[in-house]
Amino acid sequence: MNSKNKHQLNPRISADCVVFGFDFSQLKVLLIEREQVEGFDISLSLPGDLIFEDEDLDMAANRILNELTGLNDIFLEQVGAFGNPDRLSKASDKAWLKAVRQKPEERVVTIAYYSLVNMNNYQPQASSFAKTACWIPVHEISELAFDHYTIFQVALKKLKDKIKTQPIGFNLLPEKFTLSQLHKLYEVILGRDLDKRNFRRKMLKLKIVESLDEKQEGVPHKPSQFFKFNEENYTQLIQNGYDNFGF
Amino acid sequence: MNSKNKHQLNPRISADCVVFGFDFSQLKVLLIEREQVEGFDISLSLPGDLIFEDEDLDMAANRILNELTGLNDIFLEQVGAFGNPDRLSKASDKAWLKAVRQKPEERVVTIAYYSLVNMNNYQPQASSFAKTACWIPVHEISELAFDHYTIFQVALKKLKDKIKTQPIGFNLLPEKFTLSQLHKLYEVILGRDLDKRNFRRKMLKLKIVESLDEKQEGVPHKPSQFFKFNEENYTQLIQNGYDNFGF
DNA sequence: TTTCTATGTGTCAATTATACACTTTGCGAA
DNA sequence: TTCGCAAAGTGTATAATTGACACATAGAAA
């Protein structure tokens, strides 16, 4: 630790969130429409903000998430730090930074998070984000501002890996859900078909879902049983070292 | 992104490395003995350094690793960012920072990495680290400087998770190794016994190890066959979506 | 009452995981 | 030279899990 101080990096730090949601048919991400600047098109970015002086990294991510969605105590996990020196140097990004930042040239290291929300609970907020936040299906996401497309890809990879090993998918569903919805969710995240019967068999055998005395109503077909996530059984499972759903 | 600039965090950034090694019987981590200051005991820390102005995060971690070990092109993966506001505020840490930093009170966000090295290739360097670097078995690591113990634990968890899914363990072994050595490595990292025959069967069936025409010599027991890692077969495996060793 | 649509269910074969013990090789000591 | 030692190396049988596959069911709407 003997480097000369004057050559050391002294950046701002931001937190950016990849907020995933599921509308029972597609996996989506909450993105922000960045206003047009200097003739550059509208572009989409991850919700994020610079971190305050006395703020912890995780606190900052929670704050951003709360300002965006009005939600608290949401599943939130770090993806990693992204600090490439040229991550802000696309022409369109520079123009935007020039318009909104006091020191637009300043280097920014971002700490990326991903979070899973139940889209039903999501209420557009009266925050600065409100008018411009939108859910975009993951397969329609292509270009994003800054290095956000890279961040999104890493986050999605992390979600895919994690769901094989821990039942975090429940965070994307309401309290009551049907096994078909859960099944669809796994298919959408993993990007491949899963046999319906085998999927149900596994979930029921592990006892991490519990049948409720309630059925769908008003659907033009056989109504589906509602289930809820059984957290106690799940906790016991992982305490016994179980960490592989075998998907 | 409308925060007032004067309240924004503007820290230094460091990179810290959890360097794992394996001596055929224990999993070890390369730690630095921090000199005594103001009557505080010697304490151990992860090797790390502040990041330079035009340096990428990964580059910085590679630089630190190279200065420490003389090695290049080593397995290196990000663990995450650690930026708790009070991560530098233990009394012993403050005393040390006061002695070596120009602005000892300045907040530092560290980006942690973990890396796997073949201990045979490791040569103590004529760097500032040289005299003080030592390999400590993971189960003997308790207190470390700053938040390094937390970082170490997260890195170890990540290593355990990753080895179940990808054969990164080979990075800890020499080119030629015996199946017993590989077996022991897995047991040590996962922290539990694995059946010898089942382990060998799995490794051989997956064809990610390849037998060499060479045996151990001079050992007071049946000499063991040497093997090498078969990278092509491994690459093909993961391209086919294989990502579960079933440990 | 018929049609429609998504729900919900069982079995069999193949694969994989787990448990388990003795023979082999080469060195070194007697 | 023989004997003992220490770790290497090897196979099988049982249980558990996976994967493939097709039709009856409930309720709404026509």
Coordinates of C-alpha atoms (C1' of nucleotides) in Angstrom, one line a residue:
Chain A
M1 CA 0.0 0.0 0.0
N2 CA 2.7 2.5 -1.0
S3 CA 1.2 4.2 -4.0
K4 CA 1.5 8.0 -4.4
N5 CA -1.7 9.7 -3.5
K6 CA -1.9 12.0 -6.4
H7 CA -2.3 9.2 -8.9
Q8 CA -5.0 7.4 -7.0
L9 CA -8.5 7.0 -8.2
N10 CA -11.0 9.2 -6.4
P11 CA -14.3 8.6 -8.1
R12 CA -18.0 9.0 -7.3
I13 CA -19.8 5.8 -6.4
S14 CA -23.2 5.0 -7.7
A15 CA -25.6 2.1 -7.2
D16 CA -27.6 0.7 -10.1
C17 CA -30.4 -1.7 -9.8
V18 CA -31.6 -4.4 -12.1
V19 CA -35.2 -4.8 -10.9
F20 CA -36.8 -7.9 -12.2
G21 CA -40.6 -8.5 -12.3
F22 CA -42.8 -11.2 -13.7
D23 CA -46.3 -10.7 -15.1
F24 CA -47.1 -14.4 -15.3
S25 CA -45.9 -14.6 -18.9
Q26 CA -42.7 -12.7 -19.2
L27 CA -39.7 -11.7 -17.2
K28 CA -39.3 -8.0 -17.2
V29 CA -36.9 -5.3 -16.0
L30 CA -37.8 -1.9 -14.8
L31 CA -35.9 0.7 -16.9
I32 CA -35.8 4.4 -16.9
E33 CA -36.3 6.5 -20.0
R34 CA -33.5 9.0 -20.1
E35 CA -34.6 12.3 -21.7
Q36 CA -33.3 13.4 -25.1
V37 CA -30.1 15.5 -25.0
E38 CA -28.3 17.3 -27.8
G39 CA -30.1 15.5 -30.5
F40 CA -29.4 12.0 -29.1
D41 CA -32.4 9.7 -29.0
I42 CA -34.1 8.8 -25.8
S43 CA -32.3 5.9 -24.3
L44 CA -33.0 3.5 -21.5
S45 CA -31.0 3.0 -18.4
L46 CA -31.1 1.1 -15.2
P47 CA -32.4 3.1 -12.2
G48 CA -29.5 4.3 -10.1
D49 CA -28.1 7.2 -8.3
L50 CA -24.9 8.5 -6.8
I51 CA -24.3 7.3 -3.2
F52 CA -24.3 9.8 -0.4
E53 CA -21.4 10.5 1.9
D54 CA -22.5 8.5 4.9
E55 CA -24.4 5.9 3.1
D56 CA -23.7 2.2 3.1
L57 CA -23.7 0.6 -0.4
D58 CA -26.6 -1.7 0.4
M59 CA -28.5 1.2 2.0
A60 CA -28.1 3.2 -1.1
A61 CA -29.4 0.5 -3.3
N62 CA -32.4 0.1 -1.0
R63 CA -33.0 3.8 -1.1
I64 CA -33.1 3.8 -4.9
L65 CA -35.4 0.9 -5.0
N66 CA -37.7 2.5 -2.5
E67 CA -37.7 5.8 -4.3
L68 CA -38.5 4.0 -7.5
T69 CA -41.2 1.6 -6.4
G70 CA -42.3 2.6 -2.9
L71 CA -41.4 -0.8 -1.7
N72 CA -39.2 -1.8 1.3
D73 CA -37.7 -5.1 2.4
I74 CA -37.3 -6.3 -1.1
F75 CA -35.0 -9.1 -2.3
L76 CA -31.8 -7.3 -3.1
E77 CA -28.4 -8.7 -3.8
Q78 CA -25.2 -7.3 -5.1
V79 CA -24.1 -8.2 -8.6
G80 CA -20.7 -6.6 -8.4
A81 CA -18.7 -3.5 -9.0
F82 CA -18.3 -2.0 -12.5
G83 CA -15.6 0.6 -12.9
N84 CA -14.1 0.5 -16.3
P85 CA -12.5 3.8 -17.0
D86 CA -14.4 4.3 -20.2
R87 CA -17.8 3.1 -19.0
L88 CA -19.2 6.7 -19.3
S89 CA -17.6 7.6 -22.6
K90 CA -20.2 6.9 -25.3
A91 CA -21.0 10.2 -27.0
S92 CA -24.7 10.1 -26.0
D93 CA -23.8 9.3 -22.4
K94 CA -21.3 12.2 -22.3
A95 CA -23.9 14.6 -23.6
W96 CA -26.3 13.5 -20.9
L97 CA -23.8 13.7 -18.1
K98 CA -22.8 17.2 -19.3
A99 CA -26.4 18.3 -18.9
V100 CA -27.0 16.8 -15.4
R101 CA -23.7 16.5 -13.5
Q102 CA -21.5 19.1 -12.0
K103 CA -18.4 17.3 -13.0
P104 CA -19.4 15.3 -16.1
E105 CA -15.9 14.0 -16.8
E106 CA -15.5 12.5 -13.3
R107 CA -15.0 8.8 -13.1
V108 CA -17.9 6.8 -11.5
V109 CA -17.6 3.3 -10.1
T110 CA -21.0 1.7 -9.9
I111 CA -22.1 -1.0 -7.6
A112 CA -24.8 -3.0 -9.3
Y113 CA -27.6 -4.9 -7.5
Y114 CA -30.4 -7.0 -8.7
S115 CA -33.7 -7.2 -7.1
L116 CA -36.9 -9.3 -7.4
V117 CA -40.3 -7.6 -7.0
N118 CA -43.8 -8.7 -7.1
M119 CA -45.3 -6.6 -9.9
N120 CA -48.6 -6.4 -8.2
N121 CA -47.1 -4.6 -5.2
Y122 CA -45.4 -2.1 -7.5
Q123 CA -46.9 1.4 -7.5
P124 CA -45.4 4.1 -9.6
Q125 CA -44.1 6.7 -7.2
A126 CA -44.3 10.4 -7.1
S127 CA -40.6 10.4 -7.4
S128 CA -38.3 11.8 -10.0
F129 CA -38.5 8.3 -11.6
A130 CA -42.2 8.1 -11.8
K131 CA -43.1 9.4 -15.2
T132 CA -40.4 7.5 -17.0
A133 CA -40.1 4.0 -15.5
C134 CA -41.3 1.1 -17.6
W135 CA -41.2 -2.6 -17.6
I136 CA -39.3 -4.1 -20.5
P137 CA -39.3 -7.8 -21.3
V138 CA -35.8 -9.1 -20.9
H139 CA -35.6 -10.5 -24.5
E140 CA -36.4 -7.0 -25.9
I141 CA -33.6 -5.3 -24.0
S142 CA -30.7 -4.5 -26.3
E143 CA -29.0 -1.2 -26.0
L144 CA -28.8 0.6 -22.7
A145 CA -27.0 3.7 -21.5
F146 CA -23.5 3.5 -20.1
D147 CA -22.4 -0.1 -19.4
H148 CA -25.9 -1.0 -18.2
Y149 CA -26.4 -3.6 -20.8
T150 CA -23.4 -5.5 -19.5
I151 CA -24.6 -5.1 -16.0
F152 CA -28.1 -6.4 -17.0
Q153 CA -26.5 -9.4 -18.6
V154 CA -24.4 -10.3 -15.5
A155 CA -27.4 -9.8 -13.3
L156 CA -29.6 -12.1 -15.4
K157 CA -26.9 -14.7 -15.4
K158 CA -26.7 -14.4 -11.6
L159 CA -30.5 -14.8 -11.3
K160 CA -30.4 -17.9 -13.5
D161 CA -27.7 -19.5 -11.5
K162 CA -29.3 -18.6 -8.2
I163 CA -32.7 -19.9 -9.0
K164 CA -31.2 -23.3 -9.6
T165 CA -30.0 -23.4 -6.1
Q166 CA -32.4 -21.3 -4.0
P167 CA -36.1 -20.7 -4.3
I168 CA -35.8 -17.0 -4.7
G169 CA -38.4 -17.0 -7.4
F170 CA -41.1 -16.6 -4.9
N171 CA -40.1 -13.0 -4.5
L172 CA -41.4 -12.4 -8.0
L173 CA -44.9 -13.8 -7.2
P174 CA -47.7 -12.7 -5.0
E175 CA -48.3 -14.5 -1.7
K176 CA -50.8 -16.8 -3.3
F177 CA -49.9 -18.3 -6.6
T178 CA -50.7 -21.3 -8.7
L179 CA -48.2 -24.0 -9.5
S180 CA -48.7 -23.2 -13.2
Q181 CA -47.5 -19.6 -12.5
L182 CA -44.5 -20.9 -10.6
H183 CA -43.8 -23.4 -13.4
K184 CA -44.0 -20.7 -16.0
L185 CA -41.7 -18.5 -13.9
Y186 CA -39.0 -21.1 -13.9
E187 CA -39.3 -21.7 -17.6
V188 CA -39.1 -18.1 -18.4
I189 CA -36.0 -17.5 -16.2
L190 CA -34.2 -20.6 -17.3
G191 CA -35.2 -20.1 -20.9
R192 CA -36.3 -23.6 -21.5
D193 CA -39.3 -25.9 -21.1
L194 CA -39.7 -27.9 -18.0
D195 CA -42.0 -30.9 -17.8
K196 CA -45.1 -29.9 -16.0
R197 CA -45.6 -33.1 -14.0
N198 CA -42.0 -33.4 -13.1
F199 CA -41.9 -29.8 -12.0
R200 CA -44.9 -30.2 -9.8
R201 CA -43.7 -33.4 -8.3
K202 CA -40.4 -31.8 -7.3
M203 CA -41.9 -28.7 -5.7
L204 CA -44.4 -30.8 -3.7
K205 CA -41.9 -33.4 -2.6
L206 CA -39.6 -30.8 -1.3
K207 CA -42.5 -29.3 0.6
I208 CA -41.5 -25.7 -0.1
V209 CA -45.0 -25.0 -1.3
E210 CA -48.1 -25.5 0.6
S211 CA -51.6 -25.8 -0.7
L212 CA -54.2 -23.3 0.4
D213 CA -58.0 -23.9 0.7
E214 CA -58.6 -21.5 -2.1
K215 CA -59.1 -21.7 -5.9
Q216 CA -59.0 -19.4 -8.8
E217 CA -62.4 -18.0 -9.6
G218 CA -63.9 -16.7 -12.8
V219 CA -61.4 -18.4 -15.2
P220 CA -62.9 -20.0 -18.3
H221 CA -61.3 -23.4 -17.5
K222 CA -60.7 -25.7 -14.6
P223 CA -59.8 -23.3 -11.7
S224 CA -56.3 -23.7 -10.3
Q225 CA -55.4 -24.4 -6.7
F226 CA -53.6 -21.6 -4.9
F227 CA -50.4 -22.3 -3.0
K228 CA -48.0 -20.4 -0.8
F229 CA -44.3 -20.6 -0.1
N230 CA -43.5 -22.6 3.0
E231 CA -40.5 -20.7 4.4
E232 CA -39.9 -22.9 7.5
N233 CA -39.6 -26.0 5.3
Y234 CA -37.3 -24.2 3.0
T235 CA -35.1 -22.9 5.8
Q236 CA -34.8 -26.4 7.1
L237 CA -33.9 -27.7 3.7
I238 CA -31.0 -25.4 3.2
Q239 CA -29.8 -25.9 6.7
N240 CA -29.5 -29.6 5.8
G241 CA -27.2 -28.5 3.0
Y242 CA -29.7 -28.8 0.2
D243 CA -28.6 -26.5 -2.5
N244 CA -29.6 -28.0 -5.8
F245 CA -33.0 -28.0 -7.4
G246 CA -31.7 -30.0 -10.2
F247 CA -32.9 -27.8 -13.0
Chain B
M1 CA -30.1 11.2 -10.3
N2 CA -30.8 14.5 -8.7
S3 CA -28.7 14.4 -5.5
K4 CA -26.7 17.5 -4.4
N5 CA -23.1 17.1 -5.3
K6 CA -21.7 18.2 -2.0
H7 CA -23.3 15.3 -0.1
Q8 CA -22.1 12.7 -2.5
L9 CA -19.5 10.0 -1.6
N10 CA -16.1 10.6 -3.1
P11 CA -13.9 7.8 -1.7
R12 CA -10.7 6.1 -2.7
I13 CA -11.1 2.7 -4.2
S14 CA -9.0 -0.3 -3.3
A15 CA -8.7 -3.8 -4.6
D16 CA -8.2 -6.7 -2.1
C17 CA -7.4 -10.2 -3.0
V18 CA -8.2 -13.5 -1.3
V19 CA -5.5 -15.7 -2.7
F20 CA -6.2 -19.4 -2.2
G21 CA -3.6 -22.0 -2.3
F22 CA -3.5 -25.8 -1.7
D23 CA -0.5 -27.7 -0.3
F24 CA -2.1 -31.1 -0.9
S25 CA -3.4 -31.2 2.6
Q26 CA -4.9 -27.9 3.5
L27 CA -6.6 -24.9 1.8
K28 CA -4.6 -21.8 2.6
V29 CA -4.9 -18.1 2.0
L30 CA -2.0 -15.7 1.4
L31 CA -2.1 -13.0 4.0
I32 CA 0.1 -10.0 4.8
E33 CA 1.5 -9.3 8.2
R34 CA 0.8 -5.6 9.0
E35 CA 3.5 -4.1 11.1
Q36 CA 2.8 -3.0 14.7
V37 CA 1.6 0.5 15.2
E38 CA 1.1 2.5 18.4
G39 CA 1.2 -0.6 20.6
F40 CA -1.3 -2.5 18.6
D41 CA -0.4 -6.1 17.8
I42 CA 0.7 -7.3 14.5
S43 CA -2.3 -8.1 12.5
L44 CA -3.0 -9.9 9.3
S45 CA -4.7 -8.4 6.3
L46 CA -5.6 -9.4 2.8
P47 CA -3.1 -8.1 0.2
G48 CA -4.5 -5.1 -1.5
D49 CA -3.8 -1.6 -2.7
L50 CA -5.5 1.6 -3.7
I51 CA -6.5 1.7 -7.3
F52 CA -4.8 4.2 -9.7
E53 CA -6.5 6.9 -11.7
D54 CA -6.7 5.2 -15.1
E55 CA -6.8 1.7 -13.9
D56 CA -9.6 -0.7 -14.5
L57 CA -10.8 -2.6 -11.4
D58 CA -9.7 -6.0 -12.8
M59 CA -6.4 -4.6 -13.9
A60 CA -5.7 -3.4 -10.5
A61 CA -6.5 -6.7 -8.9
N62 CA -4.1 -8.4 -11.4
R63 CA -1.4 -5.9 -10.6
I64 CA -1.7 -6.6 -6.9
L65 CA -1.6 -10.3 -7.5
N66 CA 1.4 -9.9 -9.8
E67 CA 3.3 -7.7 -7.4
L68 CA 2.6 -10.2 -4.6
T69 CA 3.3 -13.5 -6.4
G70 CA 5.1 -12.7 -9.6
L71 CA 2.4 -14.6 -11.4
N72 CA 0.3 -13.6 -14.4
D73 CA -2.9 -15.0 -16.0
I74 CA -4.1 -16.4 -12.7
F75 CA -7.7 -17.3 -12.0
L76 CA -9.2 -14.1 -10.6
E77 CA -12.9 -13.3 -10.0
Q78 CA -14.7 -10.5 -8.4
V79 CA -16.2 -11.2 -5.0
G80 CA -18.0 -7.9 -4.7
A81 CA -17.7 -4.4 -3.3
F82 CA -17.4 -3.6 0.4
G83 CA -18.0 -0.1 1.3
N84 CA -19.5 0.1 4.8
P85 CA -18.9 3.6 6.2
D86 CA -17.2 2.2 9.3
R87 CA -15.2 -0.5 7.7
L88 CA -11.9 1.3 8.6
S89 CA -12.9 2.4 12.1
K90 CA -11.5 -0.2 14.4
A91 CA -8.9 1.5 16.7
S92 CA -6.0 -0.6 15.4
D93 CA -6.9 0.0 11.8
K94 CA -7.2 3.8 12.4
A95 CA -3.7 3.8 14.0
W96 CA -2.3 2.0 11.0
L97 CA -4.0 4.2 8.5
K98 CA -2.8 7.3 10.3
A99 CA 0.8 6.0 9.9
V100 CA 0.6 5.2 6.2
R101 CA -2.1 7.3 4.5
Q102 CA -2.1 10.9 3.6
K103 CA -5.8 11.2 4.5
P104 CA -6.4 8.4 7.0
E105 CA -10.0 9.4 7.6
E106 CA -11.0 9.2 4.0
R107 CA -13.6 6.6 3.1
V108 CA -12.4 3.7 1.0
V109 CA -14.6 1.3 -0.9
T110 CA -12.9 -1.9 -1.7
I111 CA -13.5 -4.2 -4.6
A112 CA -12.7 -7.7 -3.4
Y113 CA -11.4 -10.5 -5.7
Y114 CA -10.5 -14.1 -5.1
S115 CA -7.9 -16.0 -6.9
L116 CA -6.6 -19.5 -7.1
V117 CA -2.9 -20.2 -7.4
N118 CA -0.7 -23.2 -7.7
M119 CA 1.5 -22.9 -4.7
N120 CA 4.4 -24.5 -6.5
N121 CA 4.5 -21.6 -9.0
Y122 CA 4.4 -19.1 -6.2
Q123 CA 7.7 -17.3 -5.6
P124 CA 8.0 -14.6 -2.9
Q125 CA 8.7 -11.4 -4.7
A126 CA 11.1 -8.6 -4.1
S127 CA 8.1 -6.4 -3.7
S128 CA 6.9 -4.5 -0.7
F129 CA 4.9 -7.5 0.2
A130 CA 7.8 -10.0 0.1
K131 CA 9.0 -10.2 3.6
T132 CA 5.6 -10.4 5.2
A133 CA 3.4 -12.6 3.1
C134 CA 2.4 -16.0 4.6
W135 CA 0.1 -18.8 3.8
I136 CA -2.5 -19.4 6.6
P137 CA -4.8 -22.4 6.6
V138 CA -8.4 -21.3 6.2
H139 CA -9.5 -22.8 9.5
E140 CA -6.9 -20.9 11.4
I141 CA -8.0 -17.5 10.1
S142 CA -10.0 -15.6 12.7
E143 CA -9.4 -11.9 13.0
L144 CA -8.1 -9.8 10.2
A145 CA -7.6 -6.1 9.7
F146 CA -10.5 -3.9 8.5
D147 CA -13.5 -5.9 7.2
H148 CA -11.1 -8.5 5.7
Y149 CA -12.5 -11.4 7.7
T150 CA -15.9 -10.7 6.2
I151 CA -14.5 -10.5 2.8
F152 CA -12.6 -13.7 3.3
Q153 CA -15.7 -15.5 4.4
V154 CA -17.7 -14.3 1.4
A155 CA -14.9 -15.3 -0.9
L156 CA -14.7 -18.8 0.6
K157 CA -18.4 -19.2 0.2
K158 CA -18.1 -18.2 -3.4
L159 CA -15.3 -20.7 -3.9
K160 CA -17.4 -23.5 -2.4
D161 CA -20.4 -22.7 -4.5
K162 CA -18.3 -22.3 -7.7
I163 CA -16.4 -25.6 -7.3
K164 CA -19.7 -27.5 -7.3
T165 CA -20.5 -26.2 -10.7
Q166 CA -17.2 -25.6 -12.5
P167 CA -13.9 -27.4 -12.3
I168 CA -11.9 -24.4 -11.1
G169 CA -10.1 -26.5 -8.6
F170 CA -7.5 -27.3 -11.2
N171 CA -6.1 -23.8 -10.8
L172 CA -4.9 -24.8 -7.4
L173 CA -3.0 -27.9 -8.6
P174 CA 0.1 -28.3 -10.7
E175 CA -0.3 -29.4 -14.3
K176 CA 0.3 -33.0 -13.3
F177 CA -1.6 -34.2 -10.3
T178 CA -2.9 -37.5 -8.9
L179 CA -6.6 -38.2 -8.4
S180 CA -6.0 -38.5 -4.7
Q181 CA -4.7 -35.0 -4.7
L182 CA -7.7 -33.8 -6.6
H183 CA -10.0 -35.8 -4.3
K184 CA -8.4 -34.3 -1.2
L185 CA -8.8 -30.8 -2.7
Y186 CA -12.5 -31.2 -3.1
E187 CA -12.9 -32.6 0.4
V188 CA -10.9 -29.7 1.8
I189 CA -12.8 -27.0 0.0
L190 CA -16.3 -28.5 0.6
G191 CA -15.4 -29.4 4.1
R192 CA -16.7 -33.0 4.0
D193 CA -15.7 -36.4 3.1
L194 CA -16.3 -37.7 -0.4
D195 CA -16.3 -41.4 -1.3
K196 CA -13.0 -42.1 -3.1
R197 CA -14.4 -44.6 -5.6
N198 CA -17.4 -42.5 -6.5
F199 CA -15.3 -39.4 -6.8
R200 CA -12.8 -41.1 -9.2
R201 CA -15.7 -42.6 -11.2
K202 CA -17.3 -39.2 -11.7
M203 CA -14.1 -37.5 -12.8
L204 CA -13.2 -40.2 -15.2
K205 CA -16.7 -40.5 -16.7
L206 CA -16.9 -36.8 -17.4
K207 CA -13.5 -37.1 -19.1
I208 CA -12.2 -33.8 -17.7
V209 CA -9.1 -35.5 -16.5
E210 CA -6.7 -37.4 -18.7
S211 CA -4.2 -40.1 -17.6
L212 CA -0.6 -39.4 -18.3
D213 CA 2.1 -42.1 -18.9
E214 CA 3.8 -41.2 -15.7
K215 CA 3.7 -42.3 -12.1
Q216 CA 4.8 -41.0 -8.7
E217 CA 8.3 -42.1 -7.8
G218 CA 10.0 -42.6 -4.5
V219 CA 6.9 -42.8 -2.4
P220 CA 6.8 -45.6 0.3
H221 CA 3.6 -47.1 -1.1
K222 CA 2.0 -47.9 -4.4
P223 CA 2.9 -45.1 -6.7
S224 CA 0.1 -43.0 -8.0
Q225 CA -0.8 -42.3 -11.6
F226 CA -0.5 -38.7 -12.8
F227 CA -3.3 -37.0 -14.6
K228 CA -3.9 -33.7 -16.3
F229 CA -6.9 -31.5 -16.8
N230 CA -8.5 -31.9 -20.2
E231 CA -9.6 -28.5 -21.1
E232 CA -11.2 -29.3 -24.4
N233 CA -13.6 -31.9 -22.9
Y234 CA -14.4 -29.5 -20.1
T235 CA -15.3 -26.7 -22.5
Q236 CA -17.5 -29.0 -24.5
L237 CA -19.2 -30.1 -21.3
I238 CA -20.2 -26.6 -20.2
Q239 CA -21.2 -25.7 -23.8
N240 CA -23.7 -28.5 -23.5
G241 CA -25.1 -26.8 -20.5
Y242 CA -23.5 -29.0 -17.9
D243 CA -23.2 -27.1 -14.7
N244 CA -23.6 -29.4 -11.9
F245 CA -20.9 -31.8 -10.5
G246 CA -23.4 -33.1 -8.0
F247 CA -21.3 -32.6 -4.9
Chain C
dT1 C1' -75.6 -29.5 -23.5
dT2 C1' -71.7 -28.8 -25.9
dT3 C1' -67.3 -26.7 -26.6
dC4 C1' -63.3 -24.7 -25.0
dT5 C1' -59.1 -24.1 -22.2
dA6 C1' -55.9 -24.8 -18.8
dT7 C1' -55.6 -27.8 -14.6
dG8 C1' -54.1 -31.9 -12.6
dT9 C1' -52.6 -36.6 -12.3
dG10 C1' -49.3 -41.8 -12.6
dT11 C1' -46.1 -45.0 -14.4
dC12 C1' -42.1 -47.0 -16.4
dA13 C1' -37.3 -46.9 -17.9
dA14 C1' -32.9 -44.9 -17.6
dT15 C1' -29.7 -42.6 -15.1
dT16 C1' -27.4 -41.3 -11.1
dA17 C1' -26.1 -41.4 -6.2
dT18 C1' -24.7 -43.9 -2.3
dA19 C1' -22.7 -47.4 0.4
dC20 C1' -19.2 -50.5 1.1
dA21 C1' -13.9 -53.8 1.4
dC22 C1' -10.3 -56.0 -0.5
dT23 C1' -6.1 -56.4 -3.6
dT24 C1' -2.0 -54.1 -5.4
dT25 C1' 2.4 -51.7 -5.6
dG26 C1' 6.7 -50.3 -4.1
dC27 C1' 9.5 -48.9 -0.3
dG28 C1' 11.9 -49.7 4.0
dA29 C1' 13.0 -52.3 8.0
dA30 C1' 14.2 -56.5 10.0
Chain D
dT1 C1' 14.8 -61.9 1.2
dT2 C1' 10.9 -61.5 3.4
dC3 C1' 7.6 -59.0 5.9
dG4 C1' 5.1 -55.0 7.1
dC5 C1' 3.4 -50.7 5.9
dA6 C1' 0.9 -47.1 3.6
dA7 C1' -1.7 -45.3 0.2
dA8 C1' -3.5 -46.5 -4.6
dG9 C1' -6.8 -48.6 -7.2
dT10 C1' -10.9 -51.2 -8.3
dG11 C1' -16.7 -53.2 -8.8
dT12 C1' -21.2 -54.2 -7.4
dA13 C1' -25.7 -53.9 -5.6
dT14 C1' -29.4 -50.9 -3.9
dA15 C1' -31.8 -46.8 -3.5
dA16 C1' -33.1 -42.4 -5.3
dT17 C1' -33.9 -39.3 -8.9
dT18 C1' -34.8 -37.9 -13.5
dG19 C1' -37.1 -37.8 -17.8
dA20 C1' -40.5 -39.0 -21.0
dC21 C1' -45.1 -39.4 -22.0
dA22 C1' -51.3 -38.8 -22.6
dC23 C1' -55.7 -38.4 -20.9
dA24 C1' -59.5 -37.2 -17.7
dT25 C1' -61.4 -33.0 -15.2
dA26 C1' -63.6 -28.5 -13.8
dG27 C1' -65.8 -24.6 -14.8
dA28 C1' -67.0 -20.7 -18.1
dA29 C1' -69.0 -19.4 -22.2
dA30 C1' -71.6 -20.2 -26.3

